[in-house]
CSV table of C-alpha atoms in Angstrom, one decimal:
chain,number,residue,atom,x,y,z
A,1,ASP,CA,1.8,-22.4,33.6
A,2,TYR,CA,-1.6,-23.7,32.0
A,3,HIS,CA,-1.2,-19.5,29.7
A,4,ALA,CA,2.3,-20.4,28.9
A,5,ARG,CA,1.2,-24.0,27.4
A,6,ALA,CA,-2.5,-22.8,26.0
A,7,ALA,CA,0.7,-20.0,24.0
A,8,ALA,CA,2.4,-22.7,22.7
A,9,TRP,CA,-0.1,-24.3,21.5
A,10,LEU,CA,-2.1,-21.8,19.4
A,11,THR,CA,1.2,-20.5,18.2
A,12,ALA,CA,1.5,-24.5,16.7
A,13,LEU,CA,-2.1,-23.8,15.4
A,14,ALA,CA,-0.9,-21.0,13.9
A,15,ALA,CA,0.7,-22.6,11.0
A,16,GLU,CA,-2.9,-23.8,10.4
A,17,ARG,CA,-4.8,-21.1,10.8
A,18,GLY,CA,-2.7,-18.2,10.0
A,19,THR,CA,-4.3,-15.3,11.6
A,20,GLU,CA,-7.6,-15.9,12.7
A,21,TYR,CA,-6.0,-16.7,16.3
A,22,LEU,CA,-3.1,-13.9,17.2
A,23,GLY,CA,-5.1,-11.5,19.6
A,24,LEU,CA,-6.0,-14.8,21.6
A,25,THR,CA,-2.3,-15.7,21.6
A,26,GLY,CA,-1.2,-13.0,22.7
A,27,GLU,CA,-3.7,-12.8,25.1
A,28,HIS,CA,-2.3,-16.0,26.7
A,29,PHE,CA,1.3,-14.3,26.7
A,30,GLU,CA,0.6,-11.4,28.9
A,31,ARG,CA,-0.8,-13.6,31.3
A,32,ALA,CA,2.2,-16.2,31.1
A,33,GLY,CA,3.9,-12.7,31.4
A,34,ALA,CA,5.6,-13.1,28.0
A,35,PRO,CA,5.3,-9.7,27.5
A,36,ALA,CA,7.6,-8.9,24.7
A,37,LYS,CA,5.3,-12.4,22.6
A,38,ALA,CA,2.5,-10.9,24.0
A,39,ILE,CA,2.9,-6.8,22.3
A,40,ASP,CA,4.2,-9.2,18.7
A,41,TYR,CA,1.2,-11.6,18.6
A,42,TYR,CA,-1.4,-8.5,19.3
A,43,THR,CA,0.5,-5.9,17.1
A,44,ARG,CA,-0.1,-9.0,14.1
A,45,ALA,CA,-3.8,-8.7,15.5
A,46,ALA,CA,-3.9,-5.6,15.0
A,47,GLU,CA,-2.6,-5.5,11.4
A,48,SER,CA,-4.9,-8.4,10.7
A,49,ALA,CA,-8.1,-6.4,11.9
A,50,ALA,CA,-7.7,-3.2,10.2
A,51,ALA,CA,-6.6,-5.1,6.9
A,52,ARG,CA,-10.1,-6.7,7.5
A,53,ASP,CA,-11.7,-3.2,8.2
A,54,ALA,CA,-12.6,-4.5,11.8
A,55,ARG,CA,-11.6,-1.3,13.9
A,56,GLU,CA,-13.0,-1.9,16.8
A,57,ALA,CA,-11.0,-5.1,17.5
A,58,ALA,CA,-8.0,-3.3,15.8
A,59,PHE,CA,-8.2,-0.1,18.2
A,60,ASP,CA,-8.4,-2.4,21.0
A,61,PHE,CA,-5.3,-5.0,19.9
A,62,VAL,CA,-3.2,-2.1,19.6
A,63,ALA,CA,-4.2,-1.2,22.3
A,64,ARG,CA,-3.3,-4.1,24.3
A,65,ALA,CA,0.5,-3.7,23.0
A,66,LEU,CA,1.1,-0.1,24.2
A,67,ALA,CA,-0.6,-0.8,27.2
A,68,LEU,CA,3.0,-3.7,27.7
A,69,ALA,CA,5.4,-1.6,25.4
A,70,PRO,CA,8.2,0.2,26.9
A,71,PRO,CA,8.1,4.2,26.4
A,72,GLY,CA,11.5,3.5,24.6
A,73,ASP,CA,10.6,0.8,22.4
A,74,HIS,CA,10.2,3.7,19.3
A,75,ALA,CA,9.9,1.3,16.9
A,76,THR,CA,7.5,-0.8,17.9
A,77,ARG,CA,5.3,2.2,19.2
A,78,TRP,CA,5.9,3.0,15.9
A,79,ARG,CA,3.9,0.4,14.5
A,80,LEU,CA,1.3,0.5,16.6
A,81,PHE,CA,0.6,4.4,15.5
A,82,ALA,CA,1.2,3.4,12.1
A,83,ILE,CA,-2.0,0.8,13.0
A,84,ARG,CA,-3.8,2.9,14.0
A,85,GLU,CA,-3.6,6.0,12.2
A,86,PRO,CA,-5.3,5.5,9.4
A,87,LEU,CA,-8.4,4.4,11.2
A,88,LEU,CA,-8.8,7.1,12.4
A,89,ALA,CA,-9.2,8.7,9.2
A,90,LEU,CA,-11.7,7.7,8.8
A,91,GLN,CA,-13.5,9.4,12.0
A,92,GLU,CA,-15.3,12.4,12.6
A,93,ASP,CA,-12.1,13.8,15.4
A,94,ARG,CA,-9.2,15.6,13.3
A,95,ALA,CA,-8.1,16.7,16.4
A,96,LYS,CA,-7.5,13.0,17.2
A,97,HIS,CA,-6.2,12.0,14.6
A,98,PHE,CA,-4.3,15.0,14.2
A,99,ALA,CA,-3.0,14.2,17.1
A,100,GLU,CA,-2.1,11.0,16.7
A,101,LEU,CA,0.1,11.8,13.4
A,102,ASP,CA,1.8,14.5,16.2
A,103,LEU,CA,3.3,10.9,18.3
A,104,LEU,CA,4.1,8.9,14.7
A,105,GLU,CA,6.0,12.6,14.3
A,106,ALA,CA,7.7,12.3,17.3
A,107,GLU,CA,8.7,8.2,17.3
A,108,ALA,CA,10.1,8.5,13.5
A,109,GLU,CA,12.2,11.9,15.0
A,110,ALA,CA,13.4,9.7,18.0
A,111,LEU,CA,14.0,6.6,15.6
A,112,ASN,CA,16.5,8.8,14.0
A,113,ASP,CA,14.9,7.6,10.5
A,114,ASP,CA,14.3,9.9,7.3
A,115,GLY,CA,12.3,7.2,5.6
A,116,ARG,CA,9.8,7.4,9.3
A,117,ARG,CA,10.0,10.8,8.9
A,118,ALA,CA,8.9,10.8,5.1
A,119,GLU,CA,5.8,8.4,5.7
A,120,ALA,CA,4.7,10.5,9.4
A,121,LEU,CA,5.0,14.0,6.6
A,122,ALA,CA,3.1,12.0,4.1
A,123,ARG,CA,0.2,11.0,6.3
A,124,ARG,CA,0.0,14.6,7.7
A,125,ALA,CA,-0.3,15.6,3.6
A,126,ASP,CA,-3.1,13.1,3.2
A,127,ALA,CA,-5.2,14.2,6.2
A,128,HIS,CA,-4.9,18.0,4.7
A,129,SER,CA,-5.5,16.8,1.4
A,130,ASP,CA,-8.4,15.1,2.7
A,131,GLY,CA,-10.1,17.9,4.5
A,132,GLY,CA,-9.6,19.6,1.7
A,133,GLU,CA,-6.6,21.7,2.7
A,134,TYR,CA,-5.2,21.1,-1.3
A,135,GLN,CA,-2.1,23.2,-0.7
A,136,LYS,CA,-0.8,22.3,2.9
A,137,ALA,CA,-1.0,18.8,1.8
A,138,GLU,CA,1.2,20.1,-1.8
A,139,THR,CA,3.4,21.9,0.3
A,140,LEU,CA,4.0,19.1,2.8
A,141,ALA,CA,4.1,16.5,0.1
A,142,ARG,CA,7.5,18.3,-2.0
A,143,CYS,CA,8.6,18.6,1.5
A,144,ALA,CA,8.9,14.8,1.9
A,145,LEU,CA,9.3,13.9,-1.0
A,146,PRO,CA,13.2,14.9,-0.8
A,147,ILE,CA,13.5,13.3,2.4
A,148,ALA,CA,12.1,9.2,1.0
A,149,GLU,CA,13.6,8.9,-2.3
A,150,ARG,CA,17.6,10.4,0.1
A,151,ALA,CA,15.9,7.4,2.8
A,152,GLY,CA,15.5,5.0,-0.4
A,153,ALA,CA,12.0,5.1,0.8
A,154,THR,CA,10.4,4.1,-2.2
A,155,ALA,CA,6.7,3.0,-1.7
A,156,ILE,CA,6.5,6.5,0.2
A,157,ALA,CA,8.2,8.0,-2.9
A,158,VAL,CA,5.0,7.0,-5.0
A,159,ARG,CA,2.3,7.6,-2.0
A,160,LEU,CA,4.0,11.0,-2.7
A,161,TYR,CA,3.8,10.7,-6.0
A,162,GLY,CA,0.3,10.6,-6.0
A,163,GLN,CA,-0.8,12.4,-3.9
A,164,LEU,CA,1.5,15.4,-5.6
A,165,ALA,CA,-1.0,14.4,-8.1
A,166,LYS,CA,-4.0,14.6,-7.0
A,167,ASP,CA,-3.9,18.0,-5.2
A,168,VAL,CA,-3.3,19.7,-8.0
A,169,ARG,CA,-5.3,18.3,-9.8
A,170,ARG,CA,-8.4,19.2,-7.1
A,171,MET,CA,-6.0,23.2,-7.3
A,172,GLY,CA,-7.1,23.0,-11.3
A,173,ARG,CA,-3.0,22.5,-12.0
A,174,PHE,CA,-4.4,19.6,-14.0
A,175,ASP,CA,-1.3,20.3,-16.8
A,176,GLU,CA,1.0,19.0,-14.0
A,177,ALA,CA,-1.4,15.9,-12.2
A,178,ARG,CA,-0.9,13.6,-15.5
A,179,PRO,CA,3.7,13.3,-15.2
A,180,LEU,CA,3.7,13.3,-12.0
A,181,ALA,CA,1.1,10.3,-11.7
A,182,GLU,CA,3.2,8.6,-14.3
A,183,ARG,CA,6.6,8.9,-12.2
A,184,GLY,CA,4.5,8.0,-9.1
A,185,LEU,CA,3.6,4.3,-11.9
A,186,THR,CA,7.0,4.2,-12.9
A,187,LEU,CA,8.9,4.7,-9.7
A,188,ALA,CA,6.6,1.2,-8.3
A,189,ARG,CA,6.5,-0.8,-11.1
A,190,GLU,CA,10.1,-0.3,-10.7
A,191,LEU,CA,9.9,-1.0,-6.5
A,192,GLY,CA,8.0,-4.7,-8.3
A,193,ASP,CA,5.0,-3.9,-5.3
A,194,ARG,CA,1.6,-4.8,-5.8
A,195,ALA,CA,-0.6,-3.2,-4.1
A,196,VAL,CA,1.9,0.4,-4.5
A,197,GLU,CA,1.8,-0.3,-8.2
A,198,ALA,CA,-1.8,-0.3,-7.8
A,199,ALA,CA,-2.1,2.2,-6.1
A,200,ALA,CA,-0.4,4.3,-8.7
A,201,MET,CA,-2.5,2.5,-11.0
A,202,ARG,CA,-5.9,4.1,-9.8
A,203,SER,CA,-4.4,7.7,-9.6
A,204,LEU,CA,-3.9,7.7,-13.0
A,205,GLY,CA,-7.0,6.2,-13.8
A,206,SER,CA,-8.1,9.1,-12.3
A,207,ILE,CA,-6.8,11.3,-13.6
A,208,LEU,CA,-7.0,9.9,-17.8
A,209,SER,CA,-10.1,10.1,-17.7
A,210,GLU,CA,-10.9,13.5,-15.7
A,211,GLN,CA,-9.0,14.7,-19.1
A,212,GLY,CA,-11.4,13.0,-21.5
A,213,ASP,CA,-9.1,9.3,-22.0
A,214,SER,CA,-11.4,6.9,-20.4
A,215,LEU,CA,-11.2,3.9,-21.5
A,216,ALA,CA,-7.8,4.1,-20.9
A,217,GLY,CA,-8.7,5.4,-17.2
A,218,MET,CA,-10.3,2.6,-16.7
A,219,GLU,CA,-8.3,0.0,-17.8
A,220,LEU,CA,-5.5,1.3,-15.2
A,221,THR,CA,-9.0,1.4,-12.7
A,222,ARG,CA,-9.9,-2.1,-13.3
A,223,GLY,CA,-6.2,-3.3,-12.9
A,224,ALA,CA,-6.1,-1.9,-10.2
A,225,LEU,CA,-9.8,-2.8,-8.4
A,226,ALA,CA,-7.7,-6.8,-9.6
A,227,ILE,CA,-4.2,-6.1,-7.3
A,228,PHE,CA,-6.8,-5.0,-3.9
A,229,ARG,CA,-8.5,-8.2,-4.4
A,230,GLU,CA,-5.8,-10.0,-5.1
A,231,THR,CA,-4.3,-8.3,-1.9
A,232,GLY,CA,-7.5,-8.8,0.5
A,233,ASP,CA,-7.5,-5.1,0.6
A,234,ARG,CA,-11.2,-4.1,1.1
A,235,VAL,CA,-10.8,-1.0,1.7
A,236,ARG,CA,-9.3,0.1,-2.1
A,237,GLU,CA,-11.6,-2.3,-3.2
A,238,ALA,CA,-14.1,-0.6,-2.4
A,239,GLU,CA,-12.6,2.7,-3.5
A,240,THR,CA,-11.6,1.3,-6.5
A,241,TYR,CA,-15.1,0.6,-7.3
A,242,ASN,CA,-16.2,3.4,-6.7
A,243,SER,CA,-14.1,5.7,-8.6
A,244,LEU,CA,-14.9,3.2,-11.6
A,245,GLY,CA,-17.9,4.7,-11.2
A,246,ASP,CA,-17.4,7.2,-11.4
A,247,ASN,CA,-15.4,7.1,-15.1
A,248,TYR,CA,-18.6,4.8,-16.3
A,249,MET,CA,-21.0,8.6,-14.7
A,250,ARG,CA,-18.4,9.9,-17.2
A,251,ILE,CA,-19.8,7.8,-20.4
A,252,GLY,CA,-23.0,7.8,-19.7
A,253,ASP,CA,-23.2,3.9,-18.8
A,254,TYR,CA,-25.7,5.2,-15.5
A,255,GLN,CA,-26.9,1.3,-15.1
A,256,THR,CA,-23.4,0.4,-14.7
A,257,ALA,CA,-22.3,2.9,-12.7
A,258,ARG,CA,-25.4,2.2,-10.4
A,259,GLU,CA,-23.7,-1.6,-10.3
A,260,LEU,CA,-20.3,-0.9,-9.3
A,261,PHE,CA,-21.3,2.2,-6.6
A,262,ARG,CA,-23.5,-0.8,-4.8
A,263,GLU,CA,-20.7,-3.2,-4.4
A,264,SER,CA,-18.4,0.2,-2.9
A,265,LEU,CA,-21.0,0.6,-0.4
A,266,ARG,CA,-21.3,-3.2,-0.3
A,267,LEU,CA,-17.5,-3.6,0.7
A,268,ALA,CA,-17.5,-0.5,2.8
A,269,ARG,CA,-20.5,-1.6,5.3
């Protein structure tokens, strides 16, 4: 069969070309009547597209994988919704985004997985925080934190400490923010995950800068930026350039701030 042979050839080629042909490989597996392999390649293609901030491609690959995934394959469906949810968060349709969060929570319940329950709550808390609903976000994060810790989901716990630090800071409870962010960074470094550590560094760096310790704040934020570059996370790299721009604005270096904001804008386009 042509499509089976093409899929096999592309699978071998992936060892040399990385993620370039994941979607095409999935399409050939689908046409060859191998849905499980097609789902795998479409899902990996979606993850790759999302990491490059190629949103339309990511949406397309998620939709293709979901069309093939059995309703009872809750692990795959969770993975696909988890790829799509942060992309929907960047759009203006909040109802659609919250509907996606409902889907994530339903899959976590179907899997009876506390780690996923905590992650779904963390994502919902983040959505409320982005909408300026800081009290709701804090309540959800405090509910999720013991679930994450009980499940040993350290990366989610780090995210929740950062979320809490941001929310209490936005509500004017500045004295509570720093110890929460410091706890998150300590856990991140114990975990040894560079991407998680970078997010915690950025969170604490913002707090230190706002509290007047600009040099320490900028040092942490630059460290986070270096890790986001290293890991190829363009979305968070752009956000961190913006954070650095804010830091330079605070110390009156408007020229450097302008350059950082421009770089943030360039990456976001």
